[in-house]
XYZ file of C-alpha atoms in Angstrom:
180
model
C -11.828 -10.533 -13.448
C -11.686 -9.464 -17.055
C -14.073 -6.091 -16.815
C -12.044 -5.452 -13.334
C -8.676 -5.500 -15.100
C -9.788 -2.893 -17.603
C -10.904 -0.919 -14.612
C -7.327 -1.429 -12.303
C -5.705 0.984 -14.460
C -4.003 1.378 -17.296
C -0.465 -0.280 -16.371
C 1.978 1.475 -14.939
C 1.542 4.614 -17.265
C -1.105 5.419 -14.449
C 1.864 5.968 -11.942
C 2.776 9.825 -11.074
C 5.153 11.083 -13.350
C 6.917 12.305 -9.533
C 7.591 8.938 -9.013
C 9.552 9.011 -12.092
C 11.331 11.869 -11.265
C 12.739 11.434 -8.086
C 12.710 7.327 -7.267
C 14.962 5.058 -8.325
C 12.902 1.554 -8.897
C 12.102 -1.346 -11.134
C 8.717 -1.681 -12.479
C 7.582 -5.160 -13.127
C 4.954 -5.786 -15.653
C 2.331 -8.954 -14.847
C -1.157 -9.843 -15.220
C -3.604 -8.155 -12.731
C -4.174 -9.633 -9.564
C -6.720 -8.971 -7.345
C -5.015 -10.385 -3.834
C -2.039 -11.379 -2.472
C -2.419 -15.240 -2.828
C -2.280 -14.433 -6.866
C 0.450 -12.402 -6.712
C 2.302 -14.842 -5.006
C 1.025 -17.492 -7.817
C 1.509 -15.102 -10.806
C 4.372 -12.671 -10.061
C 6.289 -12.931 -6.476
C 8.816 -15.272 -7.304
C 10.132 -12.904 -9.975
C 10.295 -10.083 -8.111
C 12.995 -8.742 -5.308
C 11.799 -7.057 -2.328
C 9.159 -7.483 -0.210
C 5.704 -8.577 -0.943
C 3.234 -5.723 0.653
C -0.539 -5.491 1.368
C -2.873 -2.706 1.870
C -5.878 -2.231 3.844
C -7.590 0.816 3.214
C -9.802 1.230 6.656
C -12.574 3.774 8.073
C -13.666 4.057 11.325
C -17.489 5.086 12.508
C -16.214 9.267 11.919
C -15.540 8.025 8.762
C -11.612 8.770 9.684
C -9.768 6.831 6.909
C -6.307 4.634 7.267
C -4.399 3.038 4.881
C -2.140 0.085 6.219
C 1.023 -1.565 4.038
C 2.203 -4.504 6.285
C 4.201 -7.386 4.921
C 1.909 -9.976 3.834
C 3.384 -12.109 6.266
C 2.301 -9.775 9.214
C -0.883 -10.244 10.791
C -3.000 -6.792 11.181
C -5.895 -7.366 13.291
C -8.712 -4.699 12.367
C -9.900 -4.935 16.160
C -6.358 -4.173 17.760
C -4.539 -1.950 15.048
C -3.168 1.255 17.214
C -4.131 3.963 14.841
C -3.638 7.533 16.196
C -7.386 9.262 15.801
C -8.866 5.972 15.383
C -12.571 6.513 17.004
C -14.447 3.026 17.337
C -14.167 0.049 15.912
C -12.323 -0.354 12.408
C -13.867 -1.761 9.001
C -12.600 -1.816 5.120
C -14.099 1.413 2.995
C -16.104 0.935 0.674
C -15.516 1.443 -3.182
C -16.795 4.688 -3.487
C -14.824 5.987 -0.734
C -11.791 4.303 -2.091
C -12.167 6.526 -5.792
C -13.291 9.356 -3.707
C -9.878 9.689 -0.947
C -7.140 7.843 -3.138
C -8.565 7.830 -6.555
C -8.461 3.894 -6.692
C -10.344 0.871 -7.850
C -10.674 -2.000 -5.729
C -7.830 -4.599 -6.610
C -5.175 -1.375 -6.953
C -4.925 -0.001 -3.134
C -1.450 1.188 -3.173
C 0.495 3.739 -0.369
C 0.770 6.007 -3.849
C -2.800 6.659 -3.672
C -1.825 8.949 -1.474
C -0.844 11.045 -3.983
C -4.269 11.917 -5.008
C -5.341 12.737 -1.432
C -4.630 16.571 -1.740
C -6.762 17.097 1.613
C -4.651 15.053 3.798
C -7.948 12.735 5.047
C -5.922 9.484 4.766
C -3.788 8.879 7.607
C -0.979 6.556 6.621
C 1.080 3.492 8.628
C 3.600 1.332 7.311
C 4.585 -2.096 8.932
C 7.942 -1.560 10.823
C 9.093 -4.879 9.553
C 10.231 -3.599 6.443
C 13.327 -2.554 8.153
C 14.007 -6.339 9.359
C 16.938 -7.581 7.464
C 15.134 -11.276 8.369
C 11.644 -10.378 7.179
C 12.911 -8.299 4.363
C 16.487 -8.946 3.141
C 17.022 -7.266 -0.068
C 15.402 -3.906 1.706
C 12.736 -3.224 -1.083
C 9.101 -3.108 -1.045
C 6.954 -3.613 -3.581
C 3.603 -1.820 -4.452
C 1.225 -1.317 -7.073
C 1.703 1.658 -8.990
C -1.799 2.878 -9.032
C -2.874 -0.319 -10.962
C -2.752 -4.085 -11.036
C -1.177 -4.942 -13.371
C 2.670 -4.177 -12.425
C 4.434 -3.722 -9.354
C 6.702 -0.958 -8.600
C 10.510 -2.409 -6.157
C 12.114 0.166 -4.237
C 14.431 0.877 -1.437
C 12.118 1.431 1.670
C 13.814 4.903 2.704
C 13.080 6.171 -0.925
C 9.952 4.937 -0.578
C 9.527 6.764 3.062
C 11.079 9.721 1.776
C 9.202 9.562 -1.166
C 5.853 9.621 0.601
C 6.523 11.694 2.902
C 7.573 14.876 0.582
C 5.825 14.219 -2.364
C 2.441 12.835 -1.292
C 2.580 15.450 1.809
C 1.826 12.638 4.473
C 3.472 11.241 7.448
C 4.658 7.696 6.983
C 3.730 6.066 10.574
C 5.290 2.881 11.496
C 3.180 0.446 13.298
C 4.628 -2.808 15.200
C 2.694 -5.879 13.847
C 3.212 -9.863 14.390
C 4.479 -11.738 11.928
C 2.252 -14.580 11.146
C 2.182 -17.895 12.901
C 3.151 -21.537 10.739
């Protein structure tokens, strides 16, 4: 991964400067990791808040979705209720990931959303986060635009975050939590 971790980002200095501005959060400085089984080996157990993961998804319009569900919720590409959603679901590809939320694979991250001016992306967060038994501390935790640090926050500055500074309505979606 050592050519991919030049390519994640460059830290957390990649993160909008709005972030700075209007979010109270703690950014957490780790190696880069690529999925969510090594940042649960190299950097969950240090960090409050809820572990997240994205799936950026197209459909055969080439309608994009991005996805941040609790990595202990289950989000079946086949069954995923996604408002516009026209056919069956797949992950984009690399090239449309730069292209709609200015991203490298390994650095997906709800504050792509920041570089999609156009609105193309349509955006659903796992209603879980609000669980005071899935998600105690009420934080979430995302990449800030790279992979090598995660951002904690409250998840109503997050919301409200996202919703007037990336211009894009955060749509909660009901997923199962995975089965032992």
């Amino acid at each position: 991964h050592e050519a991919g971790a030049e390519a994640c980002g460059e830290c957390a200095e990649t993160l909008d400067a709005r972030v700075d501005r209007v979010l109270e959060r703690v950014l957490f400085l780790h190696p880069p990791v690529y999925t969510c089984e090594e940042a649960e080996e190299k950097c969950q157990p240090d960090i409050p808040g809820c572990a997240m993961k994205n799936l950026f998804l197209r459909d055969k319009k080439k309608n994009f979705f991005l996805v941040s569900a609790l990595v202990d919720s289950v989000a079946p590409l086949k069954d995923l209720p996604l408002k516009g959603k026209q056919g069956s679901l797949k992950f984009a590809n690399e090239r449309e990931l730069l292209a709609n939320l200015g991203l490298l694979p390994g650095s997906v991250t709800p504050f792509g959303l920041l570089s999609d001016a156009s609105n193309r992306v349509a955006y659903y967060c796992d209603q879980a986060v609000w669980c005071k038994e899935r998600n105690a501390s009420g934080q979430v935790n995302f990449h800030p635009n790279s992979c090598d640090a995660t951002v904690a926050l409250h998840v109503q500055d997050f919301i409200d975050f996202m919703e007037n500074e990336s211009r894009h309505d955060v749509t909660m979606l009901e997923l199962e939590q995975k089965k032992d």
